[in-house]
Coordinates of C-alpha atoms in Angstrom, one line a residue:
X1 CA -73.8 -51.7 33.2
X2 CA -76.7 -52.4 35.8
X3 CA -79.0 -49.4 37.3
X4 CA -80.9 -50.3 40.9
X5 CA -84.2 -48.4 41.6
X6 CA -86.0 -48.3 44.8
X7 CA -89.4 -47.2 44.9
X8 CA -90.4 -47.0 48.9
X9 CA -94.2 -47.1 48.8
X10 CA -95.9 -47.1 52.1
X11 CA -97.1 -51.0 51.1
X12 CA -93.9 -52.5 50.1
X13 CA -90.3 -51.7 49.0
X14 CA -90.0 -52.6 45.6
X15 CA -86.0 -52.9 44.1
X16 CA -85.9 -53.3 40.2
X17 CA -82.6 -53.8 38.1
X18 CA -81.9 -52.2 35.0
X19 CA -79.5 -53.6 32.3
X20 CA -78.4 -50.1 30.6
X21 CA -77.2 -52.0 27.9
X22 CA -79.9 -53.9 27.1
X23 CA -82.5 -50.8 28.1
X24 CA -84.4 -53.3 29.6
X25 CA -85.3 -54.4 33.5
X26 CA -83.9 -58.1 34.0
X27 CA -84.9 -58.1 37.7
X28 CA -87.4 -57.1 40.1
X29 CA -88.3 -57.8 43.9
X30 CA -90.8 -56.9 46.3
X31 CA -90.1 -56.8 49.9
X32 CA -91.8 -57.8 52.7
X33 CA -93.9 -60.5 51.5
X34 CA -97.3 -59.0 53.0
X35 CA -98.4 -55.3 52.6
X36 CA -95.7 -52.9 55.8
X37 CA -98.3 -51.9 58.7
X38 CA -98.8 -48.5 59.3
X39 CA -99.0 -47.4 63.1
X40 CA -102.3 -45.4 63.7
X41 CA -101.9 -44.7 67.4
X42 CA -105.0 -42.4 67.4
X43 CA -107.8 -41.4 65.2
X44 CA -106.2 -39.6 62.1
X45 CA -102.7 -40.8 62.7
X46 CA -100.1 -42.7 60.5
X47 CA -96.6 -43.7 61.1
X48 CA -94.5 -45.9 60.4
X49 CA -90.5 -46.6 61.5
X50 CA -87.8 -45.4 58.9
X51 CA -85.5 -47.9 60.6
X52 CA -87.8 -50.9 59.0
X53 CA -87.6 -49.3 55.5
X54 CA -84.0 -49.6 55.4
X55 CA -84.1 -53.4 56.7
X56 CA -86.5 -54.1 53.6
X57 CA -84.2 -52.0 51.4
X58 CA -81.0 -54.7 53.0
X59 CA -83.6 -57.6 52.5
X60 CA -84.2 -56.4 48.9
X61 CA -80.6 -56.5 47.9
X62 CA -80.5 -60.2 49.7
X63 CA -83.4 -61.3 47.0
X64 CA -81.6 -59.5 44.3
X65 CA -78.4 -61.7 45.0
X66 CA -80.5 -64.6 45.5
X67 CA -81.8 -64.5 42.2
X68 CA -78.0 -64.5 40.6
X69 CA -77.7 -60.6 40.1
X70 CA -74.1 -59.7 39.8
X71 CA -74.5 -56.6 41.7
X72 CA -70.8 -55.9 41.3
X73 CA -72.2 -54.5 37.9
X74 CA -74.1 -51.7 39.5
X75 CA -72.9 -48.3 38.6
X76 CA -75.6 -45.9 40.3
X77 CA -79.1 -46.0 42.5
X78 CA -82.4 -44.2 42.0
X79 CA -84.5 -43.7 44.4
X80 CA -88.6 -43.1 44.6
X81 CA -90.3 -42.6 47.9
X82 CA -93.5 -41.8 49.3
X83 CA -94.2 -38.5 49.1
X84 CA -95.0 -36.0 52.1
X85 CA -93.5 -38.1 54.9
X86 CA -91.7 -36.6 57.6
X87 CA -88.6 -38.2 58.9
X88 CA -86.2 -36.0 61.7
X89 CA -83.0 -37.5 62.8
X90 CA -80.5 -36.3 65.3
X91 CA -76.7 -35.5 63.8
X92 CA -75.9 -39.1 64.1
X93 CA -78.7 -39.3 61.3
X94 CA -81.0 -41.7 63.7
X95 CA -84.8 -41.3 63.7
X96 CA -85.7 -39.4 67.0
X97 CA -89.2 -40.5 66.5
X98 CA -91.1 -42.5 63.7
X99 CA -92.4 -41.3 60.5
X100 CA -95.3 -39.3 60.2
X101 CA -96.7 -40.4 56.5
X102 CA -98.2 -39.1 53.7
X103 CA -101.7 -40.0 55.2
X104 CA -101.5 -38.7 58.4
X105 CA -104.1 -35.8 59.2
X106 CA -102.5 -34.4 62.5
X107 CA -101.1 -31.6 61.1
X108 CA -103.5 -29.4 59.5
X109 CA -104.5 -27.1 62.0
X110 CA -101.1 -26.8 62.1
X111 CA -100.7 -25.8 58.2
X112 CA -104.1 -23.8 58.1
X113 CA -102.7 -21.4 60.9
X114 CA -99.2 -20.6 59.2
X115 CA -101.5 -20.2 55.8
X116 CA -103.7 -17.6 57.8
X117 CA -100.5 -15.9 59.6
X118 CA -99.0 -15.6 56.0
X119 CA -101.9 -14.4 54.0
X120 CA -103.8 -17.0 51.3
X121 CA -103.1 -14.7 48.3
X122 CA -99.5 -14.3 49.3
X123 CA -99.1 -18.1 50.4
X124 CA -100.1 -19.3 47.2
X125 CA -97.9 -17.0 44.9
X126 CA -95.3 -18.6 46.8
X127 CA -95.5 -22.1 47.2
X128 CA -98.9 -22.4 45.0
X129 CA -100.8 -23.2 47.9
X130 CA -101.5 -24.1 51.8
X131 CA -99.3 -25.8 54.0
X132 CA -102.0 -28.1 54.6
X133 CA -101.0 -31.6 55.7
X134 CA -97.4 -31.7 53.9
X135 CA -94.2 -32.6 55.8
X136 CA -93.4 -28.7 56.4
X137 CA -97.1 -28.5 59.1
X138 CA -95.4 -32.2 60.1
X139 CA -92.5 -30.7 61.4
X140 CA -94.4 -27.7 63.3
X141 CA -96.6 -30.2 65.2
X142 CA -93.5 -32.3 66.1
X143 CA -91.9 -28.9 67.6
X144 CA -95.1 -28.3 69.3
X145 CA -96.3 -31.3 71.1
X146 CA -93.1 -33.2 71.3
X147 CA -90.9 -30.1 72.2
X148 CA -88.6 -33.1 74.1
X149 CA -88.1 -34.5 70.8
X150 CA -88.0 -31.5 68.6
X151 CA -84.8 -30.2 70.6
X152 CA -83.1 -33.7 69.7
X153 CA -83.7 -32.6 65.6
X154 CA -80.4 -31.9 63.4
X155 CA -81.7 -32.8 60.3
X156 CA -85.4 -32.8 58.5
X157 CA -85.8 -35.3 55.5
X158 CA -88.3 -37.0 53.6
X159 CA -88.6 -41.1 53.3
X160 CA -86.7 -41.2 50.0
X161 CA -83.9 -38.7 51.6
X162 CA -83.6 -41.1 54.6
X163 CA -83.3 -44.1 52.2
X164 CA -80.3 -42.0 50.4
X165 CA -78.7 -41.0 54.1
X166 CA -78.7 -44.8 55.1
X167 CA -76.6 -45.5 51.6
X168 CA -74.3 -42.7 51.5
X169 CA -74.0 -41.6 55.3
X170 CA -74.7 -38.0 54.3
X171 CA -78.0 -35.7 54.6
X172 CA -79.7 -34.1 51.7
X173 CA -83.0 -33.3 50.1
X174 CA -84.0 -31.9 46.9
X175 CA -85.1 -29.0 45.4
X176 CA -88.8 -30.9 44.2
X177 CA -88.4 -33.0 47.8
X178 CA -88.7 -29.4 49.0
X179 CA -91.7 -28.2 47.1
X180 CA -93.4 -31.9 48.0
X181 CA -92.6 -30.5 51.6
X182 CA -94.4 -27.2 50.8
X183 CA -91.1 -25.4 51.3
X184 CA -90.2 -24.6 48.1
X185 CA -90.4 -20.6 46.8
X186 CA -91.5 -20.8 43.3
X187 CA -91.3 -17.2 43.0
X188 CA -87.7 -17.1 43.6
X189 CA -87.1 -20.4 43.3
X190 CA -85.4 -21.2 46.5
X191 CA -86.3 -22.5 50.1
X192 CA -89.3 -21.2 51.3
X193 CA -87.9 -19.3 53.8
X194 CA -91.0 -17.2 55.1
X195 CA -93.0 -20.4 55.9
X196 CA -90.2 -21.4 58.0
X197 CA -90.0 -18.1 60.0
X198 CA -93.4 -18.4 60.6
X199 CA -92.9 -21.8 62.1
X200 CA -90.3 -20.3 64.2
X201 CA -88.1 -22.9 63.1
X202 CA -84.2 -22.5 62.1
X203 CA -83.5 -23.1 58.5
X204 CA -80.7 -25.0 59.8
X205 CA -82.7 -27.9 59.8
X206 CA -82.9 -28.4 55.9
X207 CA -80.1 -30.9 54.7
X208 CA -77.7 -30.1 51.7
X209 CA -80.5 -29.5 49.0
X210 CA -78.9 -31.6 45.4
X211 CA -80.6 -31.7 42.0
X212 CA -83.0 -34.2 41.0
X213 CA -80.7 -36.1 38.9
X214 CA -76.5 -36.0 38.8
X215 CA -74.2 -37.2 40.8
X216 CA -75.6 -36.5 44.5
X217 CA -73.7 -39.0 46.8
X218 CA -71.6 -42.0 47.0
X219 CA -72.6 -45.2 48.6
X220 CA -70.7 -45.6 51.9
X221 CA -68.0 -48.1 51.3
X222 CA -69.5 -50.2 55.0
X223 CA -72.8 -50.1 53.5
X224 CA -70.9 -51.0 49.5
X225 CA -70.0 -53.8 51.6
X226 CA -72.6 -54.8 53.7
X227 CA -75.2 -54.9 50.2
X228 CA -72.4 -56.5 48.3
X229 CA -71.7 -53.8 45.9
X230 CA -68.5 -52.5 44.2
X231 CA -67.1 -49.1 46.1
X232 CA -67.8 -46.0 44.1
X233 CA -71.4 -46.6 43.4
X234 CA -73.3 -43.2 43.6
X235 CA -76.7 -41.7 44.1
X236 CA -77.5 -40.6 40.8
X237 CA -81.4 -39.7 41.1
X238 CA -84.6 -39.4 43.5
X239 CA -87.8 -38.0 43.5
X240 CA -91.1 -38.5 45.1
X241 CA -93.2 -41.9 43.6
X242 CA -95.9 -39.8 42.1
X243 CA -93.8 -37.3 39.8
X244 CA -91.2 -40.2 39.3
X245 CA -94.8 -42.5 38.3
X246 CA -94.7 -39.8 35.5
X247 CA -91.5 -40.3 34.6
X248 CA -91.3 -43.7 34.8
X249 CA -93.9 -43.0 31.7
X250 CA -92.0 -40.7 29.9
X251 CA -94.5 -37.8 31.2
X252 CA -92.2 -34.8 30.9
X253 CA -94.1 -32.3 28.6
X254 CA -96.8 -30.3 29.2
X255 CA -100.1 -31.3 28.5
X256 CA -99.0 -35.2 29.1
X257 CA -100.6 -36.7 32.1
X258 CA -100.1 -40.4 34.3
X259 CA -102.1 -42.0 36.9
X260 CA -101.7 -44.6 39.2
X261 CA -103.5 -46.4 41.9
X262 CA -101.5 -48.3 44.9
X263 CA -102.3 -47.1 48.2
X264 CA -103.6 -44.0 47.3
X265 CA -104.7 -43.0 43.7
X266 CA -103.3 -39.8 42.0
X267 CA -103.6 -38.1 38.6
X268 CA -100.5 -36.3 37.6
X269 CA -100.1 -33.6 34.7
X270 CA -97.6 -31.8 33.7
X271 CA -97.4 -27.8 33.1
X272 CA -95.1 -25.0 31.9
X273 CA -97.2 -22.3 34.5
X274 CA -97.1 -21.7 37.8
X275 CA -100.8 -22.7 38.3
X276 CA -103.1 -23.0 41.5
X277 CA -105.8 -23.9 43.0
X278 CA -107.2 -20.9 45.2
X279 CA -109.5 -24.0 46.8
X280 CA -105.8 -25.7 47.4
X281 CA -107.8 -28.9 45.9
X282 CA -105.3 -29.4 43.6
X283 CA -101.4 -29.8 44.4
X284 CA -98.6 -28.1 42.4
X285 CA -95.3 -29.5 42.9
X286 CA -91.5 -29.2 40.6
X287 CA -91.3 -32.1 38.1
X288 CA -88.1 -33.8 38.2
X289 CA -87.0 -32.1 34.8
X290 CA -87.8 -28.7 36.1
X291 CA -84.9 -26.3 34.9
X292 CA -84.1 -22.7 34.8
X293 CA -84.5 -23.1 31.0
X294 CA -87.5 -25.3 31.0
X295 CA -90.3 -24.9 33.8
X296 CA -91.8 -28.1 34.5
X297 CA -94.6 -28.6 37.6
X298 CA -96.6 -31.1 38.1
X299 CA -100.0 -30.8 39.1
X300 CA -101.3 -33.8 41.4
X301 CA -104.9 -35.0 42.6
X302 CA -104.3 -37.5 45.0
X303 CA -107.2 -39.9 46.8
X304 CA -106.3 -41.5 49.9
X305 CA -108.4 -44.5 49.5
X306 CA -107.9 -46.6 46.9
X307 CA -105.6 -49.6 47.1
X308 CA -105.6 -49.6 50.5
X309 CA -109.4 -49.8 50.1
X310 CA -109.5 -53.0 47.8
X311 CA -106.5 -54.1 50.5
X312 CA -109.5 -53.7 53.3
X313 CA -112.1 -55.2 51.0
X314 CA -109.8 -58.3 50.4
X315 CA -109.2 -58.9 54.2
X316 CA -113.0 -58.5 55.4
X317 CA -114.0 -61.0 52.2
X318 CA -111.4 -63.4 53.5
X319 CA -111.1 -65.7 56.1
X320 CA -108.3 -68.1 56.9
X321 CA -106.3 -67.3 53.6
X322 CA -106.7 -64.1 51.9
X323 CA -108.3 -63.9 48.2
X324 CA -106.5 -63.8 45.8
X325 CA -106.6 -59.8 44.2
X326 CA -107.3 -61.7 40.6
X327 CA -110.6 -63.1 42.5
X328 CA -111.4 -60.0 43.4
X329 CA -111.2 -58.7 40.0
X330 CA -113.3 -61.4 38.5
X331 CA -115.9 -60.6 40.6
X332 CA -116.0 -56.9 40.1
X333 CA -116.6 -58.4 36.4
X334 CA -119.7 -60.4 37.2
X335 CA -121.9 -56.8 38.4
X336 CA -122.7 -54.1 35.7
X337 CA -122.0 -50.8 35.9
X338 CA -123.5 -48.5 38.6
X339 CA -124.3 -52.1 40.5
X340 CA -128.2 -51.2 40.9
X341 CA -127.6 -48.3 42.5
X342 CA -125.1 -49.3 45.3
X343 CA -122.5 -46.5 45.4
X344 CA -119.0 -46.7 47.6
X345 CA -117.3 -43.5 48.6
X346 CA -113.9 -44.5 50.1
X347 CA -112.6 -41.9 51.9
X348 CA -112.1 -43.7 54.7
X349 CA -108.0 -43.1 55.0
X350 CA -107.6 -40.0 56.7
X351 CA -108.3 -36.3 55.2
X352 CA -108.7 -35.7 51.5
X353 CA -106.9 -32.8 49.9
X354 CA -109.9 -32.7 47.0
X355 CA -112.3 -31.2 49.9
X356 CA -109.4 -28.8 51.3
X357 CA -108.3 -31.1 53.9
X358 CA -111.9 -31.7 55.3
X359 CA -112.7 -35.4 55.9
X360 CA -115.8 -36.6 54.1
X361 CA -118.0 -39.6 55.2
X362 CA -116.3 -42.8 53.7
X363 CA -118.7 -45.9 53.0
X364 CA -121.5 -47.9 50.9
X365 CA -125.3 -46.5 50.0
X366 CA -128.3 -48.0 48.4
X367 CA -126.9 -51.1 50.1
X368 CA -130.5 -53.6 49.6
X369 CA -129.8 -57.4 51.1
X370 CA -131.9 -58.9 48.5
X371 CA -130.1 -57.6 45.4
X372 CA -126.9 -56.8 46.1
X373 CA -124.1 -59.0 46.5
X374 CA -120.3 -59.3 46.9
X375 CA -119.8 -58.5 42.9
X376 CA -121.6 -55.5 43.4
X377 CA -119.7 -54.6 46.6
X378 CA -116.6 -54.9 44.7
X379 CA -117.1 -53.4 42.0
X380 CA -119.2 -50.4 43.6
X381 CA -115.8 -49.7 45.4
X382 CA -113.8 -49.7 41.8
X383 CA -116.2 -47.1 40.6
X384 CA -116.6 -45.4 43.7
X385 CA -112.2 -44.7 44.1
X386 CA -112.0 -43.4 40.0
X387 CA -115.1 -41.3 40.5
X388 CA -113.1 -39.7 43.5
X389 CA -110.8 -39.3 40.9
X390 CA -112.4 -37.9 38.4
X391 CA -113.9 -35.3 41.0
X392 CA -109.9 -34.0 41.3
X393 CA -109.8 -34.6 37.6
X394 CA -113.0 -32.1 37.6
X395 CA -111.2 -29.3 39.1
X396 CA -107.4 -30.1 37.3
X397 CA -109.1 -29.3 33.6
X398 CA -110.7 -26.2 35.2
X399 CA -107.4 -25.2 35.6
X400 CA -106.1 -25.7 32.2
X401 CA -105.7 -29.5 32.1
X402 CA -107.1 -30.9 29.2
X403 CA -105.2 -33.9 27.9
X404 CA -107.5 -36.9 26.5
X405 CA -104.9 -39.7 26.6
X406 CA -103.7 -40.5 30.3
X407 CA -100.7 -43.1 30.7
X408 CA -100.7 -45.9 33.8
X409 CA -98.7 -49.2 34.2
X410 CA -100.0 -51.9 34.1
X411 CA -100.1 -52.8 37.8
X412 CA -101.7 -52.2 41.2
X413 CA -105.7 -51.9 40.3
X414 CA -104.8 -51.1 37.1
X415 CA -104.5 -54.9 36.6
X416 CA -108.0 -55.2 36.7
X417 CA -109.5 -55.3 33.4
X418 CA -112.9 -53.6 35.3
X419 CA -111.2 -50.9 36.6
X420 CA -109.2 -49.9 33.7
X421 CA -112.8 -49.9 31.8
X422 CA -114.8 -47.7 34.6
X423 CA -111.7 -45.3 34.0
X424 CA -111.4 -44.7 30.9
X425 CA -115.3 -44.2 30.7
X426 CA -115.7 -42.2 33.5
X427 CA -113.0 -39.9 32.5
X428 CA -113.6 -39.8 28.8
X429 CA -110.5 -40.2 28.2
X430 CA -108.0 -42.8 26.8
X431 CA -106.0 -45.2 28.3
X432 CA -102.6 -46.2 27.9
X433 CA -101.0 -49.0 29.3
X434 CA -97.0 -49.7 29.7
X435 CA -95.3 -52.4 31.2
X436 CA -93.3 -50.4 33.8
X437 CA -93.2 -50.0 37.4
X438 CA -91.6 -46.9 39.8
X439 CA -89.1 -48.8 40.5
X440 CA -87.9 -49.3 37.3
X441 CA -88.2 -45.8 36.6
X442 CA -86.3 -44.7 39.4
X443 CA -83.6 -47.0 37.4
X444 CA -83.8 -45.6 34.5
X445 CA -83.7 -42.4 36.0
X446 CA -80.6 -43.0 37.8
X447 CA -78.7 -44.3 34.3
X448 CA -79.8 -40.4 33.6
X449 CA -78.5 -38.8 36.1
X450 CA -75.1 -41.2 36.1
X451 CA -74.6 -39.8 32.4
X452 CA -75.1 -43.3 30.4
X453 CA -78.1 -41.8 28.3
X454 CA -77.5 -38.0 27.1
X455 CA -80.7 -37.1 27.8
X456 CA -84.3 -38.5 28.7
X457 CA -85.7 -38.7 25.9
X458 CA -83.2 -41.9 25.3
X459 CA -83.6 -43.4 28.5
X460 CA -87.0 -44.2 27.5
X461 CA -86.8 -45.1 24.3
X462 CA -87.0 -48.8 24.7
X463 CA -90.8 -48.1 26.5
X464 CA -93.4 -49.3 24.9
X465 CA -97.3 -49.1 24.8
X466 CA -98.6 -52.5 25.3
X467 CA -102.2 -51.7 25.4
X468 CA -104.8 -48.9 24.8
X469 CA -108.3 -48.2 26.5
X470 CA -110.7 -46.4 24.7
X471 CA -113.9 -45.1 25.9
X472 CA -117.2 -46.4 24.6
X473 CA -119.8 -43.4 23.6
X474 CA -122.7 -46.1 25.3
X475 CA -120.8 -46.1 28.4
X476 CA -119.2 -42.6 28.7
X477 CA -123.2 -41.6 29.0
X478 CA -124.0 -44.2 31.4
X479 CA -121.0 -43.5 33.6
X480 CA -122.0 -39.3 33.4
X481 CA -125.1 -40.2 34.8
X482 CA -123.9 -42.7 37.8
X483 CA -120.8 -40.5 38.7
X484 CA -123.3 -37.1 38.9
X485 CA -125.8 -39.2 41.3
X486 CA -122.4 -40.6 42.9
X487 CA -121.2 -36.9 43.2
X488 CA -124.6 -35.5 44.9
X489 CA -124.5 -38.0 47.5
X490 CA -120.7 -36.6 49.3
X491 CA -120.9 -35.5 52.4
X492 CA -118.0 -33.4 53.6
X493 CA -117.7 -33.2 57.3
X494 CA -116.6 -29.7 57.6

């Protein structure tokens, strides 16, 4: 019995198939072939159209049957989706406008005015933290400065939701898609109601809200058709991609922690409390295993700039062909750490929640013409996105986080031998590698939620380590030093 998942990134649409039986992934695609654009019609801004998602969803399925996947043998899809996206349709469920993503900074004056009208203190006891720039402050500047497209809304949804609509025909969200929207009251665990109200926007708007995993829709039989799969397939699991990262790493407990770095890079731990940050540095969000019986958050540090960094690096290095990323990799190898000085801050993607939703000045320093060279650059910008990490990291073990082992897959930037080093030194901490992507995950989590494995802990017992990181005493020293000069030398643009 096969399991698809889809893992919409804001890069690529990846589609990996899952042979239950086996409890093992026999296929995976990646479509387009080049990295989606994202639409940044003014300073600050980032959209992109939900309608092309779906056609590299279609084309996905086309590379899965042109690779000889019976898909007939699907029984259920899972899907992962960037987090924080806004997507409204009208009743027909057609975008009335594009996306506004994850990245976009439009909308925080827009979030820090319904945090003042409600109160911090009384904000943050119920949806542990600001509005800030999440899909909810989306939606109020939509209804704002597009009032012409606001009255055309029937339904608000976030990317992964759409994805599901376009398979099954029907609108829904969930109850963590809800707190990733910062419309979830963990209180009384229920929509957030009063941010709403203070919006002055009808509840009416929020789609049928399902559980994480279980049987949540069928797939349309047109659409059954149209992808070549058997009628009766169902929607049997979605979540955003940085809590389903976790679980695609069989982070479900607290104290257990994953990180990733694609676009932007995130570290994700899990928690059995209700904690905040009263800076709202720090993100708390349901975990997809949340229950009444078992409380399960996640707590999230996410950095803008990372892979879309290296991405930017790679096309200004480039001319008529673009590097290959492993060239890029082997010269971050050739520089030693710190690079003489040369330090990269890369917050050049939009506002960073670590500063509150301030930006900060993105770029290179110490930059000398007659030492430095592109190895340095390089790898200056590897250091540079983990010690922006470790800054969130910083203010997450204030808060109770204290875990010493920290779980990636092996891809993205975590490929790079260099990088997985500089992280494991900088954070003290170490590093475990698995051979898993979101996608697969998302698989494995809707075999779950379909009811072939009884509980999670079996889905993800086939998972296995395939390589550790440890942190040298030498370099952890080294790295305290160049991340505390790296640290003095922000500079927030408040």
């Amino acid at each position: 019995m096969y399991f698809v998942g889809i893992d919409l990134g804001s890069s690529s649409v990846k589609l990996s198939v899952f042979d239950a039986d086996k409890e093992q992934e026999i296929c995976a695609v990646t479509t387009p072939d080049f990295e989606m654009p994202i639409e940044a019609l003014k300073f600050g801004w980032a959209e992109q159209n939900p309608e092309k998602w779906w056609q590299y969803v279609q084309d996905g399925f086309l590379k899965l049957k042109s690779k000889s996947i019976d898909l007939k043998k699907v029984a259920a899809i899972g899907i992962a989706y960037q987090m924080h996206g806004l997507v409204i349709t009208d009743e027909n469920l057609k975008p009335v406008r594009p996306s506004i993503i994850w990245c976009d900074s439009r909308a925080v004056e827009e979030g820090q005015k319904i945090y003042q009208a409600i109160g911090a203190q009384k904000c943050q006891n119920q949806i542990l933290g600001s509005p800030g720039n999440f899909t909810a402050s989306k939606l109020k500047w939509v209804k704002e400065h597009e009032p012409e497209i606001f009255e055309k809304v029937k339904y608000m949804m976030l990317p992964g939701d759409y994805i599901a609509a376009k398979l099954s025909r029907k609108a829904q969200t969930s109850t963590s898609g809800l707190s990733e929207a910062a419309l979830w009251d963990f209180t009384n665990q229920k929509l957030a109601k009063d941010i709403l109200d203070h919006m002055n926007i009808s509840d009416e708007v929020i789609p049928e809200v399902v559980p994480n995993f279980g049987i949540q829709a069928q797939i349309h039989p047109e659409v059954a058709s149209e992808l070549g799969l058997n009628l009766g397939v169902k929607i049997t699991y979605r979540a955003g991609d940085q809590p389903n990262n976790a679980l695609s790493l069989n982070v479900l407990n607290p104290g257990e922690i994953a990180t990733t770095a694609g676009t932007s890079a995130v570290i994700y731990a899990v928690s059995d409390q209700d904690t905040y940050d009263a800076n709202n540095r720090i993100n708390t969000f349901l975990h997809v295993n949340n229950s009444a019986v078992n409380k399960r958050n996640g707590m999230m540090v996410c950095i803008n700039g990372s892979g879309i960094l290296y991405q930017w690096l790679r096309k200004l290095l480039s001319f008529d062909n673009l590097l290959d990323y492993d060239l890029l990799n082997k010269e971050a190898a050739k520089a030693e750490p710190g690079c003489k000085g040369l330090l990269f801050h890369p917050f050049g993607n939009g506002v960073e929640r670590i500063f509150n939703n301030q930006s900060a000045t993105s770029g290179i320093s110490n930059l000398n013409f007659n030492i430095h060279d592109r190895s340095h650059m390089v790898r200056a910008a590897c250091e540079g996105i983990i010690f922006a990490m470790n800054y969130g990291f910083d203010v997450m073990k204030s808060l109770g986080v204290n875990g010493k082992v920290v779980r990636a897959g092996k891809s993205n930037l975590f490929l790079n031998p260099i990088f997985r080093a500089i992280f494991a030194n900088t954070t003290n901490t170490e590093l475990e590698l698995y051979n898993t992507s979101g996608a697969e995950g998302a698989a494995r989590g809707a075999a779950y939620g379909y009811g072939y494995f009884t509980d999670l802990k079996e889905s993800f017992k086939s998972l296995k380590c395939i390589e550790h990181v440890e942190p040298s005493k030498e370099l952890v020293v080294k790295y305290f030093d160049i991340y505390q000069n790296w640290k003095e030398q922000i500079n927030i643009n408040a």
